[in-house]
């Protein structure tokens, strides 16, 4: 999903994303359980948690592609999935969304033509494509076939496509998976430049806890439940830990202990009812 090139955004709401009692049911499984959170504008919010905890489901709900969503979910001042949001959100999935038989530039030219069609906008499209290629540091590979690029390079092409229209909200689903430490560092530097220079809001998912320290704010998920919502510093301080990973593990242990106590109370109550019969 991409913002039209040159399109002026409407007035900004106080928060980029606001969720209340957000729940998603997939088959007989509840993937997200009553989430309440906000994502501030112009900042990088990390969505952290182990694989299978509901990160991708939450991102799909935010961009409007997830079915069976209940509760309230407002994105850029409108209900999630509103057609008016399609041009204001950039979404990068885990699997690179590029055409392997086209070059990097041809891929971007194609999507730029969809965003801003017509000969009158040729120069504007060309400038947007050049900027996006430079943003993701693929200038030297601009004429290479996407199918011949490394996995990390193909992921960067997908990111460049999402950046074409300078979106207000950029949703990135585990963008650094499989990348070497240098590429991971460079991508995070890019994310911070985009937020600082363009005022873009970024929601970045990861299961790598050391990336939490690179975010302005965090949402910590486990088994579809929100364990915490705060800054990295506040999470470390509140849990008296040296790292966000240690804070997350402490929160997981506390949640498990609460669940065990609740299960014990339920079992005790059931046993008492049986004895009275």
Coordinates of C-alpha atoms in Angstrom, one line a residue:
X1 CA 0.0 0.0 0.0
X2 CA 1.5 3.4 -1.0
X3 CA 0.7 7.1 -0.7
X4 CA 0.2 8.9 -4.0
X5 CA 3.3 10.8 -5.1
X6 CA 2.9 14.4 -4.2
X7 CA -0.5 14.0 -2.5
X8 CA -1.1 16.3 0.5
X9 CA -2.1 14.3 3.6
X10 CA -5.2 15.3 5.6
X11 CA -5.0 16.8 9.1
X12 CA -3.1 14.5 11.4
X13 CA -4.8 12.9 14.4
X14 CA -3.1 12.9 17.8
X15 CA -2.0 9.2 17.4
X16 CA -1.3 7.2 14.3
X17 CA -3.0 4.1 15.6
X18 CA -5.4 3.6 18.5
X19 CA -6.8 0.1 19.5
X20 CA -9.4 -0.7 22.1
X21 CA -10.4 -4.3 23.0
X22 CA -8.9 -5.4 19.7
X23 CA -9.6 -9.1 19.2
X24 CA -9.0 -11.4 16.2
X25 CA -10.4 -15.0 15.9
X26 CA -8.9 -17.3 13.4
X27 CA -10.8 -20.6 13.2
X28 CA -11.2 -22.0 16.7
X29 CA -8.2 -19.9 17.9
X30 CA -8.1 -16.4 19.3
X31 CA -5.0 -14.9 17.8
X32 CA -5.3 -11.5 19.5
X33 CA -7.0 -11.0 22.9
X34 CA -8.5 -7.6 23.8
X35 CA -5.6 -5.4 23.0
X36 CA -5.6 -1.7 24.1
X37 CA -2.7 0.4 22.8
X38 CA -1.7 3.6 20.9
X39 CA 1.1 4.2 18.4
X40 CA 2.4 7.8 18.5
X41 CA 2.9 9.7 15.2
X42 CA 6.4 10.3 13.8
X43 CA 8.1 7.7 16.0
X44 CA 9.3 4.1 15.6
X45 CA 7.2 1.6 17.6
X46 CA 8.6 -1.9 17.8
X47 CA 6.2 -4.8 17.9
X48 CA 8.2 -7.4 19.7
X49 CA 7.5 -11.0 20.6
X50 CA 8.3 -14.6 19.7
X51 CA 7.2 -16.2 16.4
X52 CA 3.5 -17.1 16.4
X53 CA 2.6 -14.5 19.1
X54 CA 0.3 -12.6 16.8
X55 CA 2.5 -9.9 15.3
X56 CA 1.6 -10.5 11.7
X57 CA -2.1 -10.8 12.5
X58 CA -2.0 -7.4 14.3
X59 CA -0.2 -5.8 11.3
X60 CA -2.7 -7.3 8.9
X61 CA -5.5 -5.9 11.0
X62 CA -3.9 -2.4 11.0
X63 CA -3.5 -2.3 7.2
X64 CA -7.1 -3.7 6.7
X65 CA -6.4 -7.2 5.3
X66 CA -7.3 -9.3 8.3
X67 CA -10.8 -10.9 8.7
X68 CA -12.8 -11.4 11.9
X69 CA -11.5 -8.3 13.7
X70 CA -13.6 -7.0 16.6
X71 CA -13.1 -4.1 18.9
X72 CA -12.0 -0.6 17.8
X73 CA -9.0 0.1 15.6
X74 CA -8.4 3.6 14.2
X75 CA -5.5 4.3 11.8
X76 CA -4.6 7.8 10.8
X77 CA -7.9 9.1 12.1
X78 CA -10.1 6.5 10.2
X79 CA -11.3 3.0 10.9
X80 CA -8.7 0.4 9.8
X81 CA -9.4 -0.9 6.3
X82 CA -11.1 2.4 5.2
X83 CA -10.4 2.8 1.4
X84 CA -9.1 6.3 2.1
X85 CA -6.2 4.8 3.9
X86 CA -4.8 2.7 1.0
X87 CA -2.8 5.6 -0.4
X88 CA -1.5 6.7 3.0
X89 CA 0.1 3.4 4.3
X90 CA 3.2 1.6 3.2
X91 CA 3.2 -2.2 4.0
X92 CA 6.1 -4.5 3.7
X93 CA 5.4 -8.2 4.2
X94 CA 7.9 -10.8 5.3
X95 CA 8.0 -12.2 1.8
X96 CA 9.5 -9.7 -0.8
X97 CA 6.8 -8.4 -3.1
X98 CA 8.7 -7.9 -6.3
X99 CA 8.7 -9.3 -9.8
X100 CA 11.8 -11.4 -10.3
X101 CA 11.9 -10.9 -14.1
X102 CA 12.1 -7.1 -13.8
X103 CA 15.1 -5.1 -12.8
X104 CA 15.1 -3.1 -9.5
X105 CA 14.3 0.1 -11.5
X106 CA 11.6 -1.6 -13.6
X107 CA 9.9 -2.8 -10.5
X108 CA 9.8 0.7 -9.1
X109 CA 8.8 2.3 -12.4
X110 CA 5.8 -0.1 -12.6
X111 CA 4.5 0.7 -9.1
X112 CA 5.2 4.4 -9.6
X113 CA 3.1 4.3 -12.7
X114 CA 0.2 2.9 -10.7
X115 CA 0.5 5.6 -8.1
X116 CA 0.8 8.5 -10.5
X117 CA -0.2 7.5 -14.1
X118 CA 0.1 9.6 -17.2
X119 CA 2.9 11.2 -19.3
X120 CA 2.5 14.5 -17.5
X121 CA 3.9 13.0 -14.3
X122 CA 6.9 11.2 -15.9
X123 CA 9.6 13.5 -14.3
X124 CA 7.9 13.3 -10.9
X125 CA 7.8 9.5 -11.1
X126 CA 11.4 9.3 -12.1
X127 CA 12.5 11.5 -9.2
X128 CA 10.5 9.3 -6.8
X129 CA 12.0 6.1 -8.1
X130 CA 15.6 7.6 -7.9
X131 CA 14.9 8.7 -4.3
X132 CA 13.5 5.3 -3.2
X133 CA 16.5 3.4 -4.8
X134 CA 18.9 5.7 -3.0
X135 CA 17.0 5.4 0.3
X136 CA 17.6 1.6 0.4
X137 CA 21.1 1.9 -1.0
X138 CA 20.5 -0.1 -4.2
X139 CA 21.8 2.5 -6.7
X140 CA 24.6 0.2 -7.9
X141 CA 22.0 -2.6 -8.4
X142 CA 19.3 -0.5 -10.1
X143 CA 19.6 -2.4 -13.4
X144 CA 20.0 -5.9 -11.9
X145 CA 17.2 -8.4 -12.2
X146 CA 15.4 -8.7 -8.9
X147 CA 15.5 -12.5 -9.2
X148 CA 19.3 -12.4 -9.2
X149 CA 19.6 -10.4 -6.0
X150 CA 20.3 -11.7 -2.5
X151 CA 17.4 -12.2 -0.1
X152 CA 18.3 -9.1 1.8
X153 CA 18.5 -7.0 -1.4
X154 CA 15.1 -8.2 -2.6
X155 CA 13.7 -7.2 0.8
X156 CA 15.1 -3.8 0.3
X157 CA 13.4 -3.5 -3.1
X158 CA 10.1 -4.2 -1.4
X159 CA 10.9 -1.5 1.1
X160 CA 11.7 0.9 -1.8
X161 CA 8.3 0.2 -3.3
X162 CA 6.6 1.1 0.0
X163 CA 8.6 4.3 0.2
X164 CA 7.7 5.5 -3.3
X165 CA 4.7 7.6 -2.1
X166 CA 6.3 8.9 1.1
X167 CA 3.6 7.2 3.3
X168 CA 2.5 8.6 6.6
X169 CA 2.5 5.2 8.2
X170 CA 5.0 2.5 7.3
X171 CA 4.2 -1.0 8.5
X172 CA 7.2 -3.4 8.3
X173 CA 6.8 -7.1 9.1
X174 CA 10.2 -8.4 10.3
X175 CA 12.2 -6.4 7.7
X176 CA 15.6 -7.5 9.1
X177 CA 15.1 -11.2 9.2
X178 CA 18.1 -13.0 7.6
X179 CA 20.2 -9.9 7.2
X180 CA 23.8 -9.6 8.3
X181 CA 24.6 -7.2 11.2
X182 CA 25.8 -4.4 8.9
X183 CA 22.7 -4.5 6.7
X184 CA 20.5 -4.6 9.9
X185 CA 22.3 -1.5 11.2
X186 CA 22.0 0.4 7.9
X187 CA 18.3 -0.4 7.7
X188 CA 17.7 0.8 11.3
X189 CA 19.6 4.0 10.5
X190 CA 17.3 4.5 7.5
X191 CA 14.2 3.9 9.6
X192 CA 15.4 6.6 12.0
X193 CA 16.1 9.1 9.2
X194 CA 12.6 8.5 7.7
X195 CA 10.9 9.2 11.1
X196 CA 13.1 12.2 11.9
X197 CA 13.2 13.9 8.4
X198 CA 9.8 13.0 7.0
X199 CA 7.7 12.7 10.2
X200 CA 6.7 9.1 9.1
X201 CA 5.3 6.7 11.7
X202 CA 6.9 3.3 11.6
X203 CA 5.6 0.1 13.1
X204 CA 8.3 -2.5 12.9
X205 CA 7.9 -6.1 14.0
X206 CA 10.7 -8.4 15.2
X207 CA 11.4 -11.4 17.3
X208 CA 15.0 -10.3 17.9
X209 CA 15.0 -8.6 21.3
X210 CA 18.1 -6.5 20.8
X211 CA 16.3 -4.5 18.1
X212 CA 13.9 -3.3 20.8
X213 CA 16.6 -0.9 22.0
X214 CA 16.5 0.8 18.6
X215 CA 12.8 1.8 19.0
X216 CA 11.2 4.8 20.6
X217 CA 8.4 2.8 22.0
X218 CA 7.5 -0.9 22.3
X219 CA 4.5 -3.2 22.2
X220 CA 5.4 -6.6 23.8
X221 CA 3.2 -9.5 22.7
X222 CA 3.0 -13.1 23.8
X223 CA 0.3 -15.6 22.8
X224 CA -1.9 -12.9 21.4
X225 CA -1.8 -10.8 24.6
X226 CA -0.2 -7.4 25.2
X227 CA 2.3 -7.8 28.0
X228 CA 3.6 -4.2 28.0
X229 CA 3.4 -0.9 26.2
X230 CA 6.2 1.6 27.0
X231 CA 9.6 3.0 26.1
X232 CA 12.6 0.7 26.3
X233 CA 14.1 2.7 29.2
X234 CA 10.8 2.7 31.1
X235 CA 10.5 -1.1 30.7
X236 CA 14.0 -1.7 31.9
X237 CA 13.5 0.6 34.9
X238 CA 10.1 -0.7 35.9
X239 CA 11.3 -4.3 35.8
X240 CA 14.7 -3.5 37.3
X241 CA 16.6 -5.2 34.4
X242 CA 19.6 -4.3 32.3
X243 CA 18.0 -5.1 28.9
X244 CA 14.6 -5.2 27.3
X245 CA 15.0 -8.9 26.7
X246 CA 15.3 -9.5 30.5
X247 CA 12.3 -7.3 31.1
X248 CA 10.3 -9.2 28.6
X249 CA 11.3 -12.6 30.2
X250 CA 10.3 -11.2 33.6
X251 CA 6.9 -10.2 32.2
X252 CA 6.4 -13.6 30.6
X253 CA 7.2 -15.3 33.9
X254 CA 4.7 -13.0 35.8
X255 CA 2.0 -13.7 33.2
X256 CA 2.6 -17.5 33.5
X257 CA 2.4 -17.3 37.3
X258 CA -0.9 -15.4 37.1
X259 CA -2.3 -17.9 34.6
X260 CA -1.3 -20.8 36.8
X261 CA -3.0 -19.2 39.9
X262 CA -6.1 -18.6 37.9
X263 CA -6.1 -22.2 36.7
X264 CA -5.7 -23.5 40.3
X265 CA -8.6 -21.3 41.5
X266 CA -10.8 -22.6 38.7
X267 CA -9.9 -26.2 39.4
X268 CA -10.4 -25.7 43.2
X269 CA -13.8 -24.1 42.6
X270 CA -14.9 -27.0 40.3
X271 CA -13.8 -29.6 42.8
X272 CA -15.8 -27.8 45.6
X273 CA -18.9 -27.8 43.4
X274 CA -18.6 -31.5 42.8
X275 CA -18.2 -32.2 46.5
X276 CA -21.4 -30.3 47.3
X277 CA -23.5 -32.4 44.9

